[in-house]
Coordinates of C-alpha atoms in Angstrom, one line a residue:
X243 CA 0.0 0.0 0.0
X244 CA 1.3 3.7 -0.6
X245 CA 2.7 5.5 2.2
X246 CA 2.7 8.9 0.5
X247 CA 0.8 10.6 -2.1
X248 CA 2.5 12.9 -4.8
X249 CA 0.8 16.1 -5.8
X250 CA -0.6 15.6 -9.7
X251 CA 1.8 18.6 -10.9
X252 CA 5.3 16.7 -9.8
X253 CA 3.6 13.6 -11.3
X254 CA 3.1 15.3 -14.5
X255 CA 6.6 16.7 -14.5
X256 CA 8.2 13.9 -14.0
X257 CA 6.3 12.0 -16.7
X258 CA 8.4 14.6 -19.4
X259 CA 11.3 13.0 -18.0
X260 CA 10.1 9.4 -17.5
X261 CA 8.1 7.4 -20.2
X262 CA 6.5 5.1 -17.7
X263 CA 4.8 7.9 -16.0
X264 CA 2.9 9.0 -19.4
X265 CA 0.0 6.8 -19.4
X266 CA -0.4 7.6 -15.6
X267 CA -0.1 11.2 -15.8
X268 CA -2.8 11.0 -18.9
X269 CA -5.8 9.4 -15.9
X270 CA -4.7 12.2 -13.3
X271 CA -7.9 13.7 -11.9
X272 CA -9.8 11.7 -14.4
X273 CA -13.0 10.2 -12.9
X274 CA -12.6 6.5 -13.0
X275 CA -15.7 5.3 -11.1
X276 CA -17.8 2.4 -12.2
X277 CA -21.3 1.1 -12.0
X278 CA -22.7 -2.4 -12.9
X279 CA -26.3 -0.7 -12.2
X280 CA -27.0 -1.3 -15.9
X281 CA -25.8 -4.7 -16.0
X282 CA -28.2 -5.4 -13.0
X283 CA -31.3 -3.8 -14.5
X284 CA -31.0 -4.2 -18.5
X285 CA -29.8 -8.0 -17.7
X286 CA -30.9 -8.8 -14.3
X287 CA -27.9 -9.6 -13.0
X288 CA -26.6 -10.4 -9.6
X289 CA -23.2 -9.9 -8.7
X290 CA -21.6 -12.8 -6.2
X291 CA -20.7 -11.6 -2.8
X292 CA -17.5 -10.6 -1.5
X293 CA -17.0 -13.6 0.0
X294 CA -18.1 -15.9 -2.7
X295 CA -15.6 -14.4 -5.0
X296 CA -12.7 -14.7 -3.1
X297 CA -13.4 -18.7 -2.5
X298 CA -14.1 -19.2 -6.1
X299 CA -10.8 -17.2 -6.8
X300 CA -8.8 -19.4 -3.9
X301 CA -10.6 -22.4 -6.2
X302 CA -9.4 -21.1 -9.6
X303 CA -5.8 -20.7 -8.7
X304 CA -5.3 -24.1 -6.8
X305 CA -6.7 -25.5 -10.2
X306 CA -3.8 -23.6 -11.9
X307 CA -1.4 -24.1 -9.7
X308 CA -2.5 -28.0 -9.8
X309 CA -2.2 -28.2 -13.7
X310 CA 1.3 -26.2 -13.7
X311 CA 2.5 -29.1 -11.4
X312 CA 1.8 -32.1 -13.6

């Protein structure tokens, strides 16, 4: 997790100087919330639960990690 936060402005300077930087300083102060209200009313969806989705992740990866062993 960050520690510190850099102002926008030394971000954007910086990115002149460093090309990994560009793309980041492009999305600075850029709104970059999401919604899956449509999803849920155009399609009826329900997402899965916080909980559920971390098991079936944990389940995924031992599968992955199970067929890299073989």
């Amino acid at each position: 997790m960050p520690k510190r936060e850099l102002p926008n402005s030394i971000v954007r300077v910086a990115a002149i100087f460093n090309p990994k930087l560009r793309m980041i300083a492009t999305l600075l102060g850029k709104d970059m919330s999401t919604s899956n209200q449509k999803s849920k009313r155009i399609l009826g969806w329900t997402p899965r639960s916080a909980e559920e989705a971390i098991i079936a992740t944990g389940k995924s990866m031992m599968k992955v990690i199970k067929g890299q062993m073989k």
